[in-house]
mmCIF file of C-alpha atoms in Angstrom:
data_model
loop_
_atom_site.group_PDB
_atom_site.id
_atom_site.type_symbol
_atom_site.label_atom_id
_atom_site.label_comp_id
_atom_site.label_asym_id
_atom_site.label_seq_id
_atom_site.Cartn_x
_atom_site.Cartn_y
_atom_site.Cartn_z
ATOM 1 C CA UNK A 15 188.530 -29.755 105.011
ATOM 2 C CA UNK A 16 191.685 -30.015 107.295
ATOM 3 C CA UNK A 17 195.645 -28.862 106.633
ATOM 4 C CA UNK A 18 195.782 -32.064 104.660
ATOM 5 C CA UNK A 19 193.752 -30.031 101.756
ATOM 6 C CA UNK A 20 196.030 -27.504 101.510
ATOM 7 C CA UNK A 21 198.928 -30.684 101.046
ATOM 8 C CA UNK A 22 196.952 -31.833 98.242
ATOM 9 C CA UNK A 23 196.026 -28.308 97.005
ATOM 10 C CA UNK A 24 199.764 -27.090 97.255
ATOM 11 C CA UNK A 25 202.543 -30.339 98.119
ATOM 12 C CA UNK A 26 205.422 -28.196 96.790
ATOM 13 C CA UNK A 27 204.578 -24.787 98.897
ATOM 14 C CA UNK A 28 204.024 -27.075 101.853
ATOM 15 C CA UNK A 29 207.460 -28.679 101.873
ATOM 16 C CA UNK A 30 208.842 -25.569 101.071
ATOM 17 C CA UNK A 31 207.262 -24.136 104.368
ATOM 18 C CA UNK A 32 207.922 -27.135 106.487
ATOM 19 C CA UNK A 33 211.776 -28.313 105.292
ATOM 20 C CA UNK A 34 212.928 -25.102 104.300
ATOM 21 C CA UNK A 35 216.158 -23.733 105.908
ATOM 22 C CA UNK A 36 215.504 -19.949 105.461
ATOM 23 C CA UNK A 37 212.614 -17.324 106.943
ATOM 24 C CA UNK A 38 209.728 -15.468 105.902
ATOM 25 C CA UNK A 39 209.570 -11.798 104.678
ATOM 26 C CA UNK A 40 206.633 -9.913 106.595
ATOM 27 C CA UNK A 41 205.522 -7.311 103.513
ATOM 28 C CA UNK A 42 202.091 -6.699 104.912
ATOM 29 C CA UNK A 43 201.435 -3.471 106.298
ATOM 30 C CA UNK A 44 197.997 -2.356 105.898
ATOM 31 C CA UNK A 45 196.261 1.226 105.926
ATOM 32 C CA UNK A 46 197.280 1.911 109.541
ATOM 33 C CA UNK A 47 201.151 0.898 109.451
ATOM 34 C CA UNK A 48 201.674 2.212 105.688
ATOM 35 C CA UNK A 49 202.509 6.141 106.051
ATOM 36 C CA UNK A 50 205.252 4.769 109.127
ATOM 37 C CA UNK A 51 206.433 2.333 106.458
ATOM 38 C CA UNK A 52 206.889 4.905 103.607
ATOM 39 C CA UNK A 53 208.315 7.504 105.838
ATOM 40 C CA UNK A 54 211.191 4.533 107.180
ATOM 41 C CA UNK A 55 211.767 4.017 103.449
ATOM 42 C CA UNK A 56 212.531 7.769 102.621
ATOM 43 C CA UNK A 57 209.024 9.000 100.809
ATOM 44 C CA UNK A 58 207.310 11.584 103.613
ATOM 45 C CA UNK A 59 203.261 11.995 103.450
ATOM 46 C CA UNK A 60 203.377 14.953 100.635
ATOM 47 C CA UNK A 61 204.823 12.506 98.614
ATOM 48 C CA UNK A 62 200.559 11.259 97.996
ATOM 49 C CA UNK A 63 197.445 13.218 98.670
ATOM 50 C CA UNK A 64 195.087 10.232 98.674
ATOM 51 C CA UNK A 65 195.102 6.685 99.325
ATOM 52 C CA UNK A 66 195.474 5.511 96.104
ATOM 53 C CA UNK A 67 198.410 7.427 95.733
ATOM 54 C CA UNK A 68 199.701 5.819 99.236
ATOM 55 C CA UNK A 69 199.399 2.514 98.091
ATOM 56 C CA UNK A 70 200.596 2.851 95.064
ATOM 57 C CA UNK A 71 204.116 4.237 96.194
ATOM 58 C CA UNK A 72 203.951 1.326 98.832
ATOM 59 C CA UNK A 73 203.247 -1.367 96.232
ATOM 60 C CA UNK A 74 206.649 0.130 93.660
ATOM 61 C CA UNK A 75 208.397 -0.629 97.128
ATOM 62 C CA UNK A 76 206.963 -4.143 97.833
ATOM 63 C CA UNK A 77 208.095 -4.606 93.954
ATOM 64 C CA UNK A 78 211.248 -3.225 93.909
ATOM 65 C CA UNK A 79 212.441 -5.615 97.159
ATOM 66 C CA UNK A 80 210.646 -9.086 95.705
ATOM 67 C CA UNK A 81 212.180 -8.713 91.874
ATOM 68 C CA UNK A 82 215.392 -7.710 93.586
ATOM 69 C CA UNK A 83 217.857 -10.806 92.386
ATOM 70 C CA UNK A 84 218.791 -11.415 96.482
ATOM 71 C CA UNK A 85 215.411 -11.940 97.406
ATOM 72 C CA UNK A 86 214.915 -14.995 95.012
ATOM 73 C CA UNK A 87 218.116 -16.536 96.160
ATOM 74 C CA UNK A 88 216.648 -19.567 98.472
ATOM 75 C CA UNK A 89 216.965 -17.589 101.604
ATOM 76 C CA UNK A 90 213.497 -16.461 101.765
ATOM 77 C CA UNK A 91 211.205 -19.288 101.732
ATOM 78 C CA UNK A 92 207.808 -17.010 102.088
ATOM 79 C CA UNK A 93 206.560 -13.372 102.171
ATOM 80 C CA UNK A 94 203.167 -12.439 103.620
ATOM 81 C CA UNK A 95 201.398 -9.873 101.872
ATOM 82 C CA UNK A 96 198.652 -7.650 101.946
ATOM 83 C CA UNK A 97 195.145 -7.684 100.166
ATOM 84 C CA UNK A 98 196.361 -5.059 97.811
ATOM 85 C CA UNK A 99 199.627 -6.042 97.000
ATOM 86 C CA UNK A 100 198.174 -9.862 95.845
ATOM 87 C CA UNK A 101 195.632 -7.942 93.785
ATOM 88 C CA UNK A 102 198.564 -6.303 92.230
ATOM 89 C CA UNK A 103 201.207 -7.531 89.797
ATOM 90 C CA UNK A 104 205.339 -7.066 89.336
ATOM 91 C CA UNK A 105 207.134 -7.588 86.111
ATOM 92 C CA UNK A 106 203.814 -8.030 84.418
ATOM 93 C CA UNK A 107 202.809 -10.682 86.479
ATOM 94 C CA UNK A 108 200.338 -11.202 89.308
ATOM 95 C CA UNK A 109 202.029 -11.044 93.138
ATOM 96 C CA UNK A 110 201.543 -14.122 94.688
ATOM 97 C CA UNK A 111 203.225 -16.100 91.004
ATOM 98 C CA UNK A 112 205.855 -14.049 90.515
ATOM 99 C CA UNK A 113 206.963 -15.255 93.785
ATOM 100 C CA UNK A 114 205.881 -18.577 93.310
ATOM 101 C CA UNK A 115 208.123 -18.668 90.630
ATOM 102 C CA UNK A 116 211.130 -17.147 92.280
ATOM 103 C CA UNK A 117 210.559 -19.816 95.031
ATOM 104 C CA UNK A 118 208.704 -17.872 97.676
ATOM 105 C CA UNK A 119 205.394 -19.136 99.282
ATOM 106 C CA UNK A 120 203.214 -16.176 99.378
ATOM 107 C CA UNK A 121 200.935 -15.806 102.076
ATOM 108 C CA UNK A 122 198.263 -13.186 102.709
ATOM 109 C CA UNK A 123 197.477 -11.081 106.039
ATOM 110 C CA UNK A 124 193.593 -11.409 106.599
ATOM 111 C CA UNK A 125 192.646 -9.632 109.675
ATOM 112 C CA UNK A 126 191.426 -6.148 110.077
ATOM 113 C CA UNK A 127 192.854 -4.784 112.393
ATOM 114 C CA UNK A 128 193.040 -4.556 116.479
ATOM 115 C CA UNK A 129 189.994 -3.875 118.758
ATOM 116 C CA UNK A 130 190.266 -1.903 121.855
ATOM 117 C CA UNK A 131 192.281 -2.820 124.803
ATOM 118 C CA UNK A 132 190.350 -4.744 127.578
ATOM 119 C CA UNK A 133 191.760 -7.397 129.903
ATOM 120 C CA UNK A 134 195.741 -6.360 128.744
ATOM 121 C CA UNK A 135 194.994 -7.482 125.505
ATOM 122 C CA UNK A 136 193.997 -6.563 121.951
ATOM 123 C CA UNK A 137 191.610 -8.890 119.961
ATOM 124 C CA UNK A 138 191.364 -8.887 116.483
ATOM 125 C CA UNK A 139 188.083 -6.872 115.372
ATOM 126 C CA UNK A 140 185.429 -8.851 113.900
ATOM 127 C CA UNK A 141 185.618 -10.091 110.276
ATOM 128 C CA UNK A 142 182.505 -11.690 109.085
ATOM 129 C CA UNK A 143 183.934 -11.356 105.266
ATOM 130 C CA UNK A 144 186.359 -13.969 105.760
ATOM 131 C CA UNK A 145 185.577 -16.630 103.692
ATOM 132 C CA UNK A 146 185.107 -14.410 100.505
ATOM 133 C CA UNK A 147 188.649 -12.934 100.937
ATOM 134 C CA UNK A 148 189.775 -16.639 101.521
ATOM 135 C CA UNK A 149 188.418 -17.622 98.651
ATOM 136 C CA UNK A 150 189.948 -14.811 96.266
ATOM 137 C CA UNK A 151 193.207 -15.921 98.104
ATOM 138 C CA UNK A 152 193.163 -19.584 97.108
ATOM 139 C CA UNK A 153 192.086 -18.289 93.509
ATOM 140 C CA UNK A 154 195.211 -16.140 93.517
ATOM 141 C CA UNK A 155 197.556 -18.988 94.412
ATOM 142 C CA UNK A 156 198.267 -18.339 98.166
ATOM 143 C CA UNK A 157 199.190 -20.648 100.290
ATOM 144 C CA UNK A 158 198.585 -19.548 103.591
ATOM 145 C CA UNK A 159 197.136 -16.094 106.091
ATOM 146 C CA UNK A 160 198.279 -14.429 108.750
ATOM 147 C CA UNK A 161 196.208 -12.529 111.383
ATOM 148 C CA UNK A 162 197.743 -10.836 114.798
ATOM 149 C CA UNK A 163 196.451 -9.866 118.096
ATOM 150 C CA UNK A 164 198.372 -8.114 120.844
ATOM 151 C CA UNK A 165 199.453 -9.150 124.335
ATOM 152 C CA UNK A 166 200.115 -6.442 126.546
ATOM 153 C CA UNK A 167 199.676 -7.686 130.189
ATOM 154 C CA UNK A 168 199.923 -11.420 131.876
ATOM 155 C CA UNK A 169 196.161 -11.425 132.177
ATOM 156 C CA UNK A 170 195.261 -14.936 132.136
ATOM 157 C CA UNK A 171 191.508 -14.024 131.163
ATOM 158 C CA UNK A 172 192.431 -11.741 128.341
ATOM 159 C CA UNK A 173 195.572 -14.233 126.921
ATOM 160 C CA UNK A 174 192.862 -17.292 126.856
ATOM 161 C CA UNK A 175 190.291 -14.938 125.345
ATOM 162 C CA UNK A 176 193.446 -13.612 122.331
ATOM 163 C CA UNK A 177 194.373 -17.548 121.825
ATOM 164 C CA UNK A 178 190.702 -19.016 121.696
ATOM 165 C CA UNK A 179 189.521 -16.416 118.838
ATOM 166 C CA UNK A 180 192.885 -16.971 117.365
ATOM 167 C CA UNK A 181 192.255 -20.693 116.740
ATOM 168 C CA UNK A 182 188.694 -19.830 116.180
ATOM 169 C CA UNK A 183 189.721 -17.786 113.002
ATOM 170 C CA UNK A 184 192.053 -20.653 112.038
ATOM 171 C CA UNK A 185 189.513 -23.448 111.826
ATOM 172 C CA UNK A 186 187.696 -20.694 109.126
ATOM 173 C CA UNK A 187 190.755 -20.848 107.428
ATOM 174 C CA UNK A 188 191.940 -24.828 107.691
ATOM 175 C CA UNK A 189 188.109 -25.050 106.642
ATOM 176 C CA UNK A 190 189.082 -23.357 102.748
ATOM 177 C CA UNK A 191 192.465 -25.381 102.752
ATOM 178 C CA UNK A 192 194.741 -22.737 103.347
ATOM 179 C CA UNK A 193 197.297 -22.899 106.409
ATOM 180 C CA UNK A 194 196.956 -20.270 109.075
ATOM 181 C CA UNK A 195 199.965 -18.584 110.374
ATOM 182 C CA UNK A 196 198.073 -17.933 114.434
ATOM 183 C CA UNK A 197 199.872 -14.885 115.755
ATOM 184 C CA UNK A 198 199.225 -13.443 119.268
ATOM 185 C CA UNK A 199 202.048 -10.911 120.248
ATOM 186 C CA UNK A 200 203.404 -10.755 123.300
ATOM 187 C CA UNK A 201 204.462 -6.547 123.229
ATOM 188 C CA UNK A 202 208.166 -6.636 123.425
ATOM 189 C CA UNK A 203 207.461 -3.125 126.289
ATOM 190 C CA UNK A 204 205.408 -5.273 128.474
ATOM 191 C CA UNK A 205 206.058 -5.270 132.179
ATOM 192 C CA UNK A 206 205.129 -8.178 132.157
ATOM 193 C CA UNK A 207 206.787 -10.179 129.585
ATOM 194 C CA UNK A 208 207.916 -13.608 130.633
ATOM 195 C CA UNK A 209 204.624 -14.461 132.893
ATOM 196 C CA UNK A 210 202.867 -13.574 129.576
ATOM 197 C CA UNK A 211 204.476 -15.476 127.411
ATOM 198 C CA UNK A 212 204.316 -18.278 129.947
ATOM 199 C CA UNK A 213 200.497 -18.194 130.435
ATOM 200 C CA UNK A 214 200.728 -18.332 126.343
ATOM 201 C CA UNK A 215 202.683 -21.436 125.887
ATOM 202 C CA UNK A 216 199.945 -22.846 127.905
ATOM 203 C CA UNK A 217 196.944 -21.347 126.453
ATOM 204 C CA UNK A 218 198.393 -22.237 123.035
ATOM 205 C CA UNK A 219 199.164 -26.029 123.793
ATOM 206 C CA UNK A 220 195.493 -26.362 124.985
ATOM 207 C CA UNK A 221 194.220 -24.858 121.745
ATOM 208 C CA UNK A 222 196.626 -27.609 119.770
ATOM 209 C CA UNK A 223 195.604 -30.454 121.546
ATOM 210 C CA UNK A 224 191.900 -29.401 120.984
ATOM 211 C CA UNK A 225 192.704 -29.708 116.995
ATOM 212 C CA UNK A 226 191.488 -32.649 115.173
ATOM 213 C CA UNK A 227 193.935 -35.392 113.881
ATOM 214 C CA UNK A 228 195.581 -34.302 110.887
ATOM 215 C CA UNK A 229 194.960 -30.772 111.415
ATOM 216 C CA UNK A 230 198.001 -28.282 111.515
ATOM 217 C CA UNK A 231 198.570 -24.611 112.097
ATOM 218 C CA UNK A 232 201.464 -22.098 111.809
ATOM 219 C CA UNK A 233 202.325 -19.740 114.859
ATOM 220 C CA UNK A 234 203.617 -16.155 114.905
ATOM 221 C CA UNK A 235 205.378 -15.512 117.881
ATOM 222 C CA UNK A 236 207.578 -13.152 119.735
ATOM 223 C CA UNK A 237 210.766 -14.380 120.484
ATOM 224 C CA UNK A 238 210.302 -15.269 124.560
ATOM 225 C CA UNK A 239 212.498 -13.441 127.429
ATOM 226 C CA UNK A 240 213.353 -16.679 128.447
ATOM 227 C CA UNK A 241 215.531 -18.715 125.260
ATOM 228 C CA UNK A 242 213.974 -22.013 124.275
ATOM 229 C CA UNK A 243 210.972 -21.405 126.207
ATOM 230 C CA UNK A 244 208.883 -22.319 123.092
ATOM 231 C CA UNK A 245 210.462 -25.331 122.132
ATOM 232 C CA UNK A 246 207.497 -27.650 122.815
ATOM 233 C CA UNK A 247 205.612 -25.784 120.340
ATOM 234 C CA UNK A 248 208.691 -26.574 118.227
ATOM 235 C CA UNK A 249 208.546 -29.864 118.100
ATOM 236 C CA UNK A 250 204.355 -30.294 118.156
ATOM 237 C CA UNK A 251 202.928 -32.754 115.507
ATOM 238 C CA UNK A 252 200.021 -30.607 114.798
ATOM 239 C CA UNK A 253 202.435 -27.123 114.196
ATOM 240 C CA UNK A 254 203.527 -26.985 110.278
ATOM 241 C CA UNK A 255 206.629 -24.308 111.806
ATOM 242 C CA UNK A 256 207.218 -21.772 114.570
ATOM 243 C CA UNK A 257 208.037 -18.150 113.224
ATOM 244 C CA UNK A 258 209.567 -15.112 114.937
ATOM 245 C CA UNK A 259 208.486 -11.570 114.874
ATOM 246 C CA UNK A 260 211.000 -8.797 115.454
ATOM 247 C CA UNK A 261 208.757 -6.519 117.668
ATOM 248 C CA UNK A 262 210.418 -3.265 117.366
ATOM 249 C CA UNK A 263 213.956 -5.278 118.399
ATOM 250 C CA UNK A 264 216.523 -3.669 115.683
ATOM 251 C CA UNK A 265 217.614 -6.023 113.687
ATOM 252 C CA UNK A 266 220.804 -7.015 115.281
ATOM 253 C CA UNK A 267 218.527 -7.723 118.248
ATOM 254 C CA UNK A 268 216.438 -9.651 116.521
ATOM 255 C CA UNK A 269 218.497 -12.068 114.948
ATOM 256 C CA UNK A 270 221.151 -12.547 118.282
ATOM 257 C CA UNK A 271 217.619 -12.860 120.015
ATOM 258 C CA UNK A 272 216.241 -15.353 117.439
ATOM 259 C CA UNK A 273 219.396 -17.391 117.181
ATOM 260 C CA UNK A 274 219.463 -18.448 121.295
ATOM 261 C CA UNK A 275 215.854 -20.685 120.066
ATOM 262 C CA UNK A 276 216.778 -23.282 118.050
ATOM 263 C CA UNK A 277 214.049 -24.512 115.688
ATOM 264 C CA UNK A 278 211.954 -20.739 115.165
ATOM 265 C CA UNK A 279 212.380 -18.942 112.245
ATOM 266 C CA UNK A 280 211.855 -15.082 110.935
ATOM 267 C CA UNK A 281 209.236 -13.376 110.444
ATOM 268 C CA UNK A 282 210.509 -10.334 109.936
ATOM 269 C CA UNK A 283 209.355 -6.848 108.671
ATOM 270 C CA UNK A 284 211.173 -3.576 110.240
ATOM 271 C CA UNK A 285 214.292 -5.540 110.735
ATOM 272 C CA UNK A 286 214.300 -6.804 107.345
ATOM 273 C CA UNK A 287 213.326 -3.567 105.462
ATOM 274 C CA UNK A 288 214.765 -0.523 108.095
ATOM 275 C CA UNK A 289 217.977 0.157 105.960
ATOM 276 C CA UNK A 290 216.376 0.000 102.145
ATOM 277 C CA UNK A 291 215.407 3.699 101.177
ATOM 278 C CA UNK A 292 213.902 4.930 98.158
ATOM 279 C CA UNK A 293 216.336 7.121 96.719
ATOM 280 C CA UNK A 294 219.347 4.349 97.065
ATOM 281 C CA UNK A 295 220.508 3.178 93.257
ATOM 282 C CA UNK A 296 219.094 -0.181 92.463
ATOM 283 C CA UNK A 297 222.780 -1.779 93.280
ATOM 284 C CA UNK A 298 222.930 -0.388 96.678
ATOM 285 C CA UNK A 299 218.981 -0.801 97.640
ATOM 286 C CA UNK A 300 220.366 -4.933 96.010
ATOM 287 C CA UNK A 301 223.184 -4.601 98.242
ATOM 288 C CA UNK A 302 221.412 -3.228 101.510
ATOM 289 C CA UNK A 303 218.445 -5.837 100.870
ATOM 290 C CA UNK A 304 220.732 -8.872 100.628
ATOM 291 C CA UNK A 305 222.749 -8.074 103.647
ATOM 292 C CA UNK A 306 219.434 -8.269 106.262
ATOM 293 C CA UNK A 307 218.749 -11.044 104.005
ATOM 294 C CA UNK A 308 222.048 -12.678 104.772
ATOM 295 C CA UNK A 309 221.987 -11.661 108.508
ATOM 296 C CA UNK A 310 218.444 -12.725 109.167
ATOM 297 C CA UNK A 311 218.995 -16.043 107.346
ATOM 298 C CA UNK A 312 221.555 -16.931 109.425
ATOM 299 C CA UNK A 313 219.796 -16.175 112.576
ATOM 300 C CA UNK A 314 216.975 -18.428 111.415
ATOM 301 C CA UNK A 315 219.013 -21.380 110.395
ATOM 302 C CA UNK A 316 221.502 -21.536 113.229
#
């Protein structure tokens, strides 16, 4: 199977993903990320005393933003989620088609995590049960995954060696019709920033011409030091779209960052979500949602 599949499989989420003039809400932290994530949203680590608990106060978050009226408004055109959360359900509904229906292409985070540093960069660790979880995800409706790795250094060994298991994990994924979303971070504290993205535009144009005919990915990328440095991976025939992670930028950062590269889009997830807490009344946690909406939209479509 190739990204044609997931046409066939999905036309409407596909169109959606490829024509549509808004960004994509990044609501996937996993077991590592989720006690910072509660803590920025007002509920400290007494708040659970297992797991469970953890996730469950995490998932009434990820539910109170995505049946929040703003968020179905056209201005968020997909939302990345994790394992849990599209095992879970909102308004009586499961995840992933309760978005659907409010017009948001849901997409699911599939890695597990980072592997030690070695050559400047962090791999993703190993992940043999791949095609299992793919294939609960394209049972559950999803459209596409997401999967990150972290650039630290302008290593050229170590960049090559993040990109090439990067596209290796993505030919898994074309292979079960769903469209991977390739994501190898260049750390916004590097030293080393702009030669590293650099060596990455090239590593990542390699991997692209390498695909076969008809076959197209989704890339996850820091917005470069250098403005419009990206652009031919922009305009490539065999990229679906090129979207922007905020990196620790605030969100004013972010967007004024993400607005001087015509053509990416956001991915955001701190930026989007730093302001909401859990102890605002639904109108102003509606009010405080819609205005990173509104900002982050415009960043993306300007």
């Amino acid at each position: 199977m190739n990204a044609t599949t997931t046409a066939i499989r999905h036309p409407e989420m596909l169109e959606k993903i490829e024509k549509g003039q808004g960004f994509i809400a990044a609501l996937d932290q996993s077991g590592g990320s989720t006690p910072g994530a509660l803590k920025a949203y007002g509920v400290s680590e007494d708040a659970w005393s297992s797991e469970e608990e953890m996730f469950s106060l995490v998932h009434q978050m990820r539910t109170r933003i995505i049946t929040s009226p703003c968020f179905g408004n056209g201005k968020v055109i997909g939302a990345i989620l994790f394992e849990k959360t599209m095992d879970g359900e909102a308004d009586g509904k499961p995840v992933p088609e309760l978005l659907w229906e409010r017009g948001v292409v849901p997409f699911l985070k599939v890695d597990k995590g980072l592997a030690d540093e070695a050559d400047g960069v962090q791999l993703m660790k190993p992940n043999p049960d791949l095609e299992a979880l793919l294939d609960r995800a394209n049972a559950k409706g999803i459209f596409g995954t997401k999967m990150r790795s972290v650039i630290k250094l302008a290593n050229p060994k170590g960049i090559a060696e993040a990109v090439a298991q990067q596209f290796d994990e993505a030919k898994r994924i074309l292979a079960k019709g769903l469209m991977p979303i390739v994501e190898p971070e260049v750390s916004i504290k590097s030293p080393e920033r702009d030669a590293a993205d650099r060596i990455l535009l090239a590593e990542i144009l390699k991997q692209l011409d390498a695909l076969p005919e008809g076959e197209r990915v989704m890339l996850k990328l820091t917005i470069p030091a250098e403005a419009g440095l990206f652009q031919p991976l922009v305009d490539h025939p065999k990229v679906l779209r090129v979207v922007a992670l905020s990196g620790g930028f605030t969100r004013e950062e972010a967007c004024r960052e993400l607005a001087r590269n015509p053509g990416m889009i956001a991915s955001f997830s701190r930026a989007l979500l730093s302001d909401l807490r859990a102890d605002q009344s639904d109108e102003d946690f509606d009010r405080t949602l819609g205005t990173a909406i509104d900002e982050i939209h415009s960043a993306s479509v300007a």
